[in-house]
Coordinates of C-alpha atoms in Angstrom, one line a residue:
M24 CA -86.4 -28.7 19.5
L25 CA -89.3 -30.1 18.7
E26 CA -91.0 -27.3 21.4
K27 CA -89.3 -24.8 19.5
L28 CA -91.4 -26.3 16.0
V29 CA -94.6 -26.8 18.4
L30 CA -94.5 -23.0 19.1
N31 CA -94.1 -21.9 15.6
S32 CA -96.6 -24.4 14.1
N33 CA -100.6 -22.9 15.0
F34 CA -100.9 -23.8 18.7
K35 CA -102.0 -21.2 20.4
N36 CA -101.4 -22.3 23.9
S37 CA -100.2 -24.9 25.6
E38 CA -103.5 -26.6 26.1
N39 CA -104.2 -27.5 22.3
M40 CA -100.9 -29.0 22.1
V41 CA -102.2 -31.6 24.5
D42 CA -104.9 -32.1 21.5
S43 CA -102.6 -32.2 19.0
N44 CA -101.7 -34.9 17.2
I45 CA -97.6 -34.7 18.0
E46 CA -96.9 -38.3 19.3
R47 CA -93.2 -38.3 21.3
V48 CA -91.4 -41.8 21.6
K49 CA -88.6 -43.1 23.3
P50 CA -85.8 -44.7 20.9
G51 CA -85.3 -47.7 23.2
G52 CA -86.0 -50.8 20.6
L53 CA -85.8 -49.5 17.8
E54 CA -83.8 -49.7 14.8
L55 CA -83.1 -46.1 13.6
K56 CA -81.2 -45.5 10.0
D57 CA -79.4 -42.0 9.8
R58 CA -79.5 -39.6 7.4
L59 CA -77.0 -36.7 6.9
V60 CA -79.2 -33.9 5.6
D61 CA -76.0 -31.2 5.5
V62 CA -72.7 -29.9 7.2
N63 CA -71.6 -26.6 7.0
R64 CA -68.7 -25.1 8.0
V65 CA -68.0 -22.0 10.0
T66 CA -65.9 -19.3 10.5
K67 CA -65.0 -17.5 14.0
V68 CA -62.1 -15.0 13.7
T69 CA -59.9 -14.2 16.3
K70 CA -56.8 -12.3 17.1
G71 CA -55.1 -15.4 16.8
G72 CA -56.8 -16.7 13.3
R73 CA -59.3 -17.9 12.6
A74 CA -60.9 -20.8 14.1
F75 CA -62.8 -23.7 12.1
G76 CA -65.8 -25.5 13.6
F77 CA -68.7 -27.6 11.7
S78 CA -72.2 -28.3 12.6
A79 CA -74.6 -31.1 10.6
I80 CA -78.0 -31.1 10.1
V81 CA -79.6 -35.2 10.7
V82 CA -82.7 -37.0 10.2
V83 CA -83.0 -39.7 12.0
G84 CA -86.0 -42.6 11.2
N85 CA -87.1 -46.0 11.4
E86 CA -89.2 -45.6 7.8
D87 CA -92.4 -46.8 9.3
G88 CA -93.6 -43.9 10.8
I89 CA -90.9 -42.3 13.5
I90 CA -89.2 -39.8 12.9
G91 CA -86.8 -37.2 14.4
Y92 CA -83.8 -34.3 13.3
G93 CA -80.8 -33.4 15.2
L94 CA -77.8 -31.2 15.0
G95 CA -75.4 -30.4 16.2
K96 CA -71.8 -28.6 16.5
S97 CA -67.9 -29.8 16.9
K98 CA -64.8 -28.8 16.4
E99 CA -64.7 -31.7 13.4
V100 CA -67.1 -32.8 11.2
A101 CA -67.0 -36.7 13.0
S102 CA -68.3 -35.7 16.9
A103 CA -70.4 -33.0 15.0
I104 CA -72.7 -35.9 13.0
A105 CA -72.4 -38.0 16.3
K106 CA -73.4 -35.1 18.5
A107 CA -76.7 -34.4 15.6
V108 CA -77.7 -38.2 15.5
E109 CA -77.9 -37.6 19.4
D110 CA -80.1 -34.7 19.4
A111 CA -81.8 -36.1 16.9
K112 CA -82.8 -39.2 18.9
K113 CA -83.8 -37.3 22.0
N114 CA -86.7 -35.7 19.3
L115 CA -89.0 -38.5 18.0
V116 CA -92.3 -38.7 17.0
K117 CA -94.8 -40.7 15.1
V118 CA -96.2 -39.4 11.7
P119 CA -99.2 -41.0 9.9
V120 CA -98.2 -43.1 6.9
I121 CA -100.5 -44.8 5.1
N122 CA -100.1 -47.1 2.5
H123 CA -96.6 -45.7 2.0
T124 CA -98.0 -42.2 1.5
I125 CA -99.2 -40.2 3.6
P126 CA -103.4 -39.3 4.3
H127 CA -104.3 -35.7 2.9
Q128 CA -102.1 -32.7 1.6
T129 CA -100.5 -30.3 3.7
S130 CA -98.2 -27.2 4.0
A131 CA -96.4 -25.1 6.3
R132 CA -93.4 -22.6 6.6
Y133 CA -90.5 -22.6 8.8
G134 CA -88.8 -18.9 8.4
G135 CA -88.1 -18.4 5.4
A136 CA -89.1 -22.1 3.4
D137 CA -92.1 -22.9 2.4
I138 CA -92.9 -26.9 2.2
F139 CA -96.6 -28.4 0.1
L140 CA -96.6 -32.3 0.4
R141 CA -99.6 -34.3 -1.9
P142 CA -100.6 -37.2 -1.1
A143 CA -99.9 -40.0 -4.6
S144 CA -100.9 -43.1 -5.6
H145 CA -98.5 -46.1 -5.2
G146 CA -95.5 -46.4 -7.9
T147 CA -95.4 -42.7 -8.2
G148 CA -92.0 -42.4 -6.3
L149 CA -91.0 -39.8 -4.1
I150 CA -91.4 -36.5 -5.8
A151 CA -88.5 -34.6 -3.6
G152 CA -85.6 -33.1 -3.0
G153 CA -82.8 -32.4 -1.0
A154 CA -83.9 -32.3 2.5
V155 CA -87.7 -32.9 2.0
R156 CA -86.3 -36.3 0.4
A157 CA -83.8 -37.0 3.8
V158 CA -87.2 -36.7 5.7
L159 CA -89.8 -38.3 3.9
E160 CA -87.3 -41.2 3.6
S161 CA -87.3 -41.6 7.1
A162 CA -90.4 -41.7 8.1
G163 CA -90.8 -44.7 5.3
V164 CA -93.1 -42.6 2.5
H165 CA -92.4 -43.6 -0.6
D166 CA -95.1 -42.1 -2.8
V167 CA -95.4 -38.4 -2.1
L168 CA -95.4 -35.4 -4.2
S169 CA -93.6 -32.0 -2.3
K170 CA -93.0 -28.8 -3.9
S171 CA -90.4 -26.6 -1.6
K172 CA -90.8 -22.7 -2.1
G173 CA -88.8 -20.0 -0.3
S174 CA -85.9 -20.9 1.2
S175 CA -83.5 -23.2 0.2
N176 CA -81.5 -23.4 3.4
P177 CA -81.7 -27.2 5.0
H178 CA -82.2 -26.4 8.0
N179 CA -85.4 -24.2 7.6
V180 CA -86.4 -26.7 4.9
V181 CA -85.7 -29.8 7.6
K182 CA -88.1 -28.0 10.0
A183 CA -91.1 -26.7 7.6
T184 CA -91.2 -30.2 6.5
F185 CA -91.1 -31.6 9.9
N186 CA -93.6 -29.1 10.5
A187 CA -95.9 -30.1 7.8
L188 CA -95.8 -33.5 8.6
L189 CA -96.9 -33.4 12.3
D190 CA -99.9 -31.2 11.3
I191 CA -100.9 -34.5 9.5
R192 CA -104.6 -35.6 11.2
R193 CA -104.6 -39.5 11.3
P194 CA -108.0 -41.2 9.5
E195 CA -109.5 -42.7 12.6
E196 CA -109.5 -39.1 14.3
I197 CA -111.0 -37.2 11.7
A198 CA -113.4 -40.1 11.8
R199 CA -114.0 -40.1 15.5
M200 CA -114.3 -36.2 15.5
R201 CA -117.1 -36.5 12.5
G202 CA -118.4 -39.2 14.2
V203 CA -118.6 -41.8 11.1
S204 CA -117.3 -44.7 10.1
L205 CA -113.2 -45.1 8.7
D206 CA -114.7 -45.7 5.7
K207 CA -116.7 -43.0 5.0
V208 CA -113.7 -40.7 5.6
F209 CA -112.0 -42.1 2.8
N210 CA -115.1 -42.5 0.0
G211 CA -117.2 -39.7 1.3

């Protein structure tokens, strides 16, 4: 699932993906909290009548920069959520969170959803709604301003938010690339 995000992102070939800032994480030993983003009832019409099923999208995170999302489908809601949680634990990534906010502003698209994230000063709170809020809370972000434009489909909004968070570069990486000190990156 994360591979689809990476392919939809700004990576043109697999060599750029190796140099990227995406850091995969194993779920072992982590205390992950799951947040249910959406449950969708789907109907399949057959000659014997209607067959109902459920799909669930879940975000998991340790509230310290490690997050993942997953999709589960089943005939029952509980098993769909359980499958989604297991899928989310297979797709964990680390995102930079500094002082409970993000290092710099970012935006991303996925499908029809367009997400904009901007860091905020301490005490501002999490200005985000629905699916964006679930992803940011799971990542441990407490102060950020966000705007969701375009589609409000929870699946696309979650994936666009992940793309935006994965596009964020760590200040240490910027300092190393520019050949300056970390203090110079923040204070110009």
